[in-house]
Coordinates of C-alpha atoms in Angstrom, one line a residue:
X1 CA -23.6 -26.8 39.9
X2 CA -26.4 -24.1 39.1
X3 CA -23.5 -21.9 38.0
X4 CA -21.7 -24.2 35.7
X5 CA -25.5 -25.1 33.6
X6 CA -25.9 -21.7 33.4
X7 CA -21.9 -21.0 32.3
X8 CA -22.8 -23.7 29.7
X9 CA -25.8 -22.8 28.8
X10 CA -24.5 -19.0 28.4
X11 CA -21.4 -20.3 25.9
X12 CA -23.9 -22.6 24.3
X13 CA -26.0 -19.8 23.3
X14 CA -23.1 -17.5 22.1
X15 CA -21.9 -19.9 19.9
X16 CA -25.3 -20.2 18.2
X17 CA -25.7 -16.6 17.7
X18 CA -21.8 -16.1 16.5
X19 CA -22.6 -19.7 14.0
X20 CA -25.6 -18.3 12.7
X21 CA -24.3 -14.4 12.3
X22 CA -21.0 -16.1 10.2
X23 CA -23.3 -18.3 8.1
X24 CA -25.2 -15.3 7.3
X25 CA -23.0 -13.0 6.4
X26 CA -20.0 -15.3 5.3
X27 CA -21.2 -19.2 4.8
X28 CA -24.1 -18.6 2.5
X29 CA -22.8 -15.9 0.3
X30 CA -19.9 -18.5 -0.4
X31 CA -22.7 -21.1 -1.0
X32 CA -24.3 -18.9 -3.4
X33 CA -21.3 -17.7 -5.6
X34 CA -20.4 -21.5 -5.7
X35 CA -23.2 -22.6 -6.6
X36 CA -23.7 -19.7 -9.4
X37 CA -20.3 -20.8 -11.3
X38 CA -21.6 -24.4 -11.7
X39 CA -24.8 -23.3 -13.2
X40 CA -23.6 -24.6 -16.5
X41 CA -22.3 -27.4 -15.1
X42 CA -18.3 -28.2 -14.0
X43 CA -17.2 -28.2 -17.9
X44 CA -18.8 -24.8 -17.8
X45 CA -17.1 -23.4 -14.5
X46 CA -13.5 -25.4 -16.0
X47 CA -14.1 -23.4 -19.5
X48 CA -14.5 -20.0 -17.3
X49 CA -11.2 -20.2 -15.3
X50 CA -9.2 -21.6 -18.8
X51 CA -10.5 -19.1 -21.1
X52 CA -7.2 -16.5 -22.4
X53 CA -8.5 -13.5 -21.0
X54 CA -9.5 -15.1 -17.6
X55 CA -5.9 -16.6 -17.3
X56 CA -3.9 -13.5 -18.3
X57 CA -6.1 -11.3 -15.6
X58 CA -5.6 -14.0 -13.1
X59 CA -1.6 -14.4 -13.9
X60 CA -1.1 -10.5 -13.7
X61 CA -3.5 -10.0 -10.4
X62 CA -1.7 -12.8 -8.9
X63 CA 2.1 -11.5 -9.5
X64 CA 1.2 -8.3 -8.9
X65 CA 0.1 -8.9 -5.5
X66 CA 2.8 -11.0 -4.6
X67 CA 5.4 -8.2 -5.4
X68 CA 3.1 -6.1 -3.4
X69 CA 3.2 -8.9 -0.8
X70 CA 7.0 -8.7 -0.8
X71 CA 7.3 -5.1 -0.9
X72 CA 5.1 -4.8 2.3
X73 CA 6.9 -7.5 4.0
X74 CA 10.4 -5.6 4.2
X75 CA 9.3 -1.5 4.3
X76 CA 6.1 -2.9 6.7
X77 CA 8.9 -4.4 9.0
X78 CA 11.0 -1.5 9.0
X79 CA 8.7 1.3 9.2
X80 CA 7.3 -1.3 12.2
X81 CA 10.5 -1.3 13.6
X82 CA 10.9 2.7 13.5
X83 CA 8.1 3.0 15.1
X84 CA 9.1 0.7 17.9
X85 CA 12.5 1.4 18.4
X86 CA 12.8 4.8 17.6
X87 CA 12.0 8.3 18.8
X88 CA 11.3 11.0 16.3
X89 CA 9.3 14.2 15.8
X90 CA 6.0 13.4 14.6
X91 CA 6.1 10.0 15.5
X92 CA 2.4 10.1 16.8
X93 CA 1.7 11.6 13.6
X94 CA 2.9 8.6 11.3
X95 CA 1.6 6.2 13.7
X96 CA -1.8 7.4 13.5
X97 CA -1.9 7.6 9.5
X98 CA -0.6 4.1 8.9
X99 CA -4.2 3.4 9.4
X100 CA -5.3 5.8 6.5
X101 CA -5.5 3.2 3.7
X102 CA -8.5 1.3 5.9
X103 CA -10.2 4.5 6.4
X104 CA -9.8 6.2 3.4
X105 CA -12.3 5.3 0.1
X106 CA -10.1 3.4 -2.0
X107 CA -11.6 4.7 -5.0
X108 CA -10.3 8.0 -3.5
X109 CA -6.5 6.5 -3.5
X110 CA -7.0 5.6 -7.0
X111 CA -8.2 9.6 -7.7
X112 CA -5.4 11.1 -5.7
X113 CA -2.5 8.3 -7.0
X114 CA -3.8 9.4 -10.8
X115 CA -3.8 12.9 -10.4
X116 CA 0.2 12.2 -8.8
X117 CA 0.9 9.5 -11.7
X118 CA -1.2 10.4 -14.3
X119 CA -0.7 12.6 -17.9
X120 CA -1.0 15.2 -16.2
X121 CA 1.7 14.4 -13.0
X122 CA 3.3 17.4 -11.3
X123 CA 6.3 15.6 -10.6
X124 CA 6.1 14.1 -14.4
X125 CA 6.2 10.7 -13.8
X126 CA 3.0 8.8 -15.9
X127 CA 2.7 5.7 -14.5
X128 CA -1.1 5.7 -15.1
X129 CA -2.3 2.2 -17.2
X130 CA 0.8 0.4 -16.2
X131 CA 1.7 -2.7 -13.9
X132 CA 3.7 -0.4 -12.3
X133 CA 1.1 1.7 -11.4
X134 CA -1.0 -1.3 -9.9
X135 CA 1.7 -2.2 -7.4
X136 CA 1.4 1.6 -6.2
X137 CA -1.7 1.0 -6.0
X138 CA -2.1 -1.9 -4.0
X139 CA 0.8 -1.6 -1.6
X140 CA -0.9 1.6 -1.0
X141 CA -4.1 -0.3 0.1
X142 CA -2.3 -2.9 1.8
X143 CA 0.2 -0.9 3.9
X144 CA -1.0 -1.1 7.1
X145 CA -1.4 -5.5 7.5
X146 CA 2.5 -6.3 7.6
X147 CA 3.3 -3.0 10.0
X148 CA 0.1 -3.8 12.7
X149 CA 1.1 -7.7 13.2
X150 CA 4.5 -6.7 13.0
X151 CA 4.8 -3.8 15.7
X152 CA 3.0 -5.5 19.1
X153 CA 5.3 -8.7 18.7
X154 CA 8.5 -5.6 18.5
X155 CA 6.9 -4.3 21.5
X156 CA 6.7 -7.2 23.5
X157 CA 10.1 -8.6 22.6
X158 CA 12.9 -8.5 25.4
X159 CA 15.5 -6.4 24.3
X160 CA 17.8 -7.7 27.2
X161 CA 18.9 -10.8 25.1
X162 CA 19.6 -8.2 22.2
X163 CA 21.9 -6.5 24.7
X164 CA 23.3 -9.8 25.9
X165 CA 24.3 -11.2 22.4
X166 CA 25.8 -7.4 21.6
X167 CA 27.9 -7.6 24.5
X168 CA 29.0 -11.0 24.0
X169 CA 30.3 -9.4 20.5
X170 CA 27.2 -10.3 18.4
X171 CA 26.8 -7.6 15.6
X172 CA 23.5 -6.2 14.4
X173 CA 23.3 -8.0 11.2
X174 CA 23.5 -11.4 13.6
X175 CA 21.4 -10.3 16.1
X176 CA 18.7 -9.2 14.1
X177 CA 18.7 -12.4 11.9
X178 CA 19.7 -14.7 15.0
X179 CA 17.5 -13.0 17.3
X180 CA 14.8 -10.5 16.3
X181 CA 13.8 -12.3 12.9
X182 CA 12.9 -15.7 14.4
X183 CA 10.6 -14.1 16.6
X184 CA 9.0 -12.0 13.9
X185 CA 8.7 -14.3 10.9
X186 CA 4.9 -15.5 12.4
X187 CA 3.8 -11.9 12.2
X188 CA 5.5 -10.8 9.1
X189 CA 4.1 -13.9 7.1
X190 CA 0.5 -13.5 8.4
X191 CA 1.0 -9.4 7.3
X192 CA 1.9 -11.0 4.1
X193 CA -0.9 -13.5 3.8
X194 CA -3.2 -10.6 4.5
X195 CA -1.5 -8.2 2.1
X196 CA -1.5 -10.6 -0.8
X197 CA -5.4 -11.4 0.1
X198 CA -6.4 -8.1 0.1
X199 CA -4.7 -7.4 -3.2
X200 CA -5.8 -10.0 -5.0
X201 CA -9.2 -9.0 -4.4
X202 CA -9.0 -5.3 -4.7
X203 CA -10.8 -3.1 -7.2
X204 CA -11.3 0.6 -6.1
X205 CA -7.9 1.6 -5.8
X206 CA -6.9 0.3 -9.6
X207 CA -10.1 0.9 -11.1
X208 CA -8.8 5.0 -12.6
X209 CA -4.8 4.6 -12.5
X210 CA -4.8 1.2 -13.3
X211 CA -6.2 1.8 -16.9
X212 CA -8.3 -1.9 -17.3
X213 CA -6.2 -3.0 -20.3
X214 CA -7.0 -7.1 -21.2
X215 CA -4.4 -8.9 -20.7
X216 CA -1.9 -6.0 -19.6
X217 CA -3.4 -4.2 -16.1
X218 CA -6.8 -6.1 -15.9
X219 CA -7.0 -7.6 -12.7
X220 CA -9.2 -10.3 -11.3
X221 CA -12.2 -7.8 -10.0
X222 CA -12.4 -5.3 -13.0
X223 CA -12.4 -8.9 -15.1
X224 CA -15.3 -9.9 -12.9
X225 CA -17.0 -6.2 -13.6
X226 CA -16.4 -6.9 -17.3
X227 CA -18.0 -10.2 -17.1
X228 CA -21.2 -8.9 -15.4
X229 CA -21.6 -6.2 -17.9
X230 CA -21.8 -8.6 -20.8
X231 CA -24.1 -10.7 -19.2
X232 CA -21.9 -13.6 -18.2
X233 CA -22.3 -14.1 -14.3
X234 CA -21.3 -17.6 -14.7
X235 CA -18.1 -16.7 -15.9
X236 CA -18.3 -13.7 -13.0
X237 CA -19.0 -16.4 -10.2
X238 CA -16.2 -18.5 -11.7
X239 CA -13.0 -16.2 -11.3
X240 CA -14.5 -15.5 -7.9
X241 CA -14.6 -18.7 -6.8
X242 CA -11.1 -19.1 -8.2
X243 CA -9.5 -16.3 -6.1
X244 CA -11.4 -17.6 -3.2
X245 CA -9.4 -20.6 -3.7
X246 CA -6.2 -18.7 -4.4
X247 CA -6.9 -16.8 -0.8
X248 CA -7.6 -19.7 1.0
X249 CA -4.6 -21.7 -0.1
X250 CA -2.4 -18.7 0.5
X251 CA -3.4 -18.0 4.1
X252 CA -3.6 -21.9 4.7
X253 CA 0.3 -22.1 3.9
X254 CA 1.2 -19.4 5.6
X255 CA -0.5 -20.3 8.9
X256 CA 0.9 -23.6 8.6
X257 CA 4.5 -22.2 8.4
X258 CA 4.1 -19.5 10.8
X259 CA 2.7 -22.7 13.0
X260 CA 5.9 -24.6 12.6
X261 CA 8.0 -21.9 13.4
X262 CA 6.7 -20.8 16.6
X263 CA 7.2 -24.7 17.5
X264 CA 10.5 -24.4 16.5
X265 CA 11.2 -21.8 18.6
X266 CA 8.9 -23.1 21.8
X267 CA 11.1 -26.6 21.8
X268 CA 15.0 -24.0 21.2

């Protein structure tokens, strides 16, 4: 009995400190920036988000990223799959800088991807202030979401019933869509989710090759830069708020569907 009060007592306490550490680093600077984009009232914050220039930077930041979101979705699977399923030289190697876009300074990418696609590119190919350029960019940052959820689920998958199905004269093409995609589709759509988050949000890696044109490659954060410089924070607050919303919605579909698939395959 003395050890289940102090079992509860324990989880009690831990959930305290985690509520508490999440409101203050997660909860209340939400609360703030919410609170900032009604500070001239909700006709204010609805004028923010409908204004031309806020609407072109949040159409182009949000079809940019979903491109980016799609383009991770098939090269993150297969390079997920190489790594899985095949043996290579220098497989340690790619494995280990898959991880580079989280450690390297995304201002950094932005340097190195201008030097590549910019006036001056070695390989002449000037990318540099086009949309083109962003989705470089940002599948550059993002690389690394779709291929980590995607490669423990490979690496826990029983390749017996891949072998079963083969000799049972399955090909690959129905295996893989029969067999392997079912039970990969959760991963790859929370990889996506957290690809297209991340993009929607990012700013270092676009801020030199991207070029900031209004209403051509301005995205969401370099609009939110703009709109502090001028001495709007209002307007600032109120595209933020908006891709919080556009985050939120995004991840909350995907989880939903990845939900109803993993039901779908518990009750096959």
């Amino acid at each position: 009995m003395v050890s289940s009060r102090v079992r509860r007592s324990s989880t009690g306490l831990t959930v305290g400190v985690a509520g508490l550490w999440l409101s203050l680093i997660v909860l209340l600077p939400l609360a703030a920036i919410v609170a900032q984009s009604f500070d001239d009232g909700p006709a204010g914050f609805w004028d923010a988000i409908v204004a031309k220039p806020a609407l072109q930077t949040l159409g182009i930041t949000i079809v940019v990223s979903v491109v980016v979101a799609l383009i991770n979705v098939v090269f993150g699977t297969i390079i997920a799959w190489v790594l899985v399923r095949d043996d290579f030289p220098g497989k340690g190697f790619v494995n280990a800088i898959i991880d580079l876009p989280f450690a390297l300074p995304t201002i950094v990418a932005s340097l190195v991807l201008l030097s590549l696609y910019g006036p001056n590119s070695p390989i002449d190919l000037h990318l540099s202030a086009t949309q083109p350029a962003l989705v470089i960019a940002l599948t550059f940052v993002t690389l690394p979401f779709v291929v980590r959820q995607v490669q423990p689920v490979l690496m826990e998958l029983d390749q017996s019933v891949e072998e079963a199905a083969a000799v049972l004269g399955a090909d690959n093409r129905i295996i893989f869509t029969k067999i392997v995609l079912p039970a990969l589709l959760p991963s790859i759509l929370t990889g996506a989710g957290l690809a297209f988050t991340r993009a929607i949000g990012e700013f270092g890696s676009v801020v030199l090759i991207g070029g900031n044109i209004p209403g051509k490659t301005q995205v969401a954060s370099q609009y939110i830069q703009q709109e502090i410089e001028v001495d709007q924070p209002v307007n600032a607050a109120a595209i933020s708020v908006a891709l919080l919303v556009i985050a939120f919605v995004a991840l909350l579909a995907l989880r939903i569907v990845s939900r109803i698939q993993t039901r779908r395959e518990g009750s096959e």
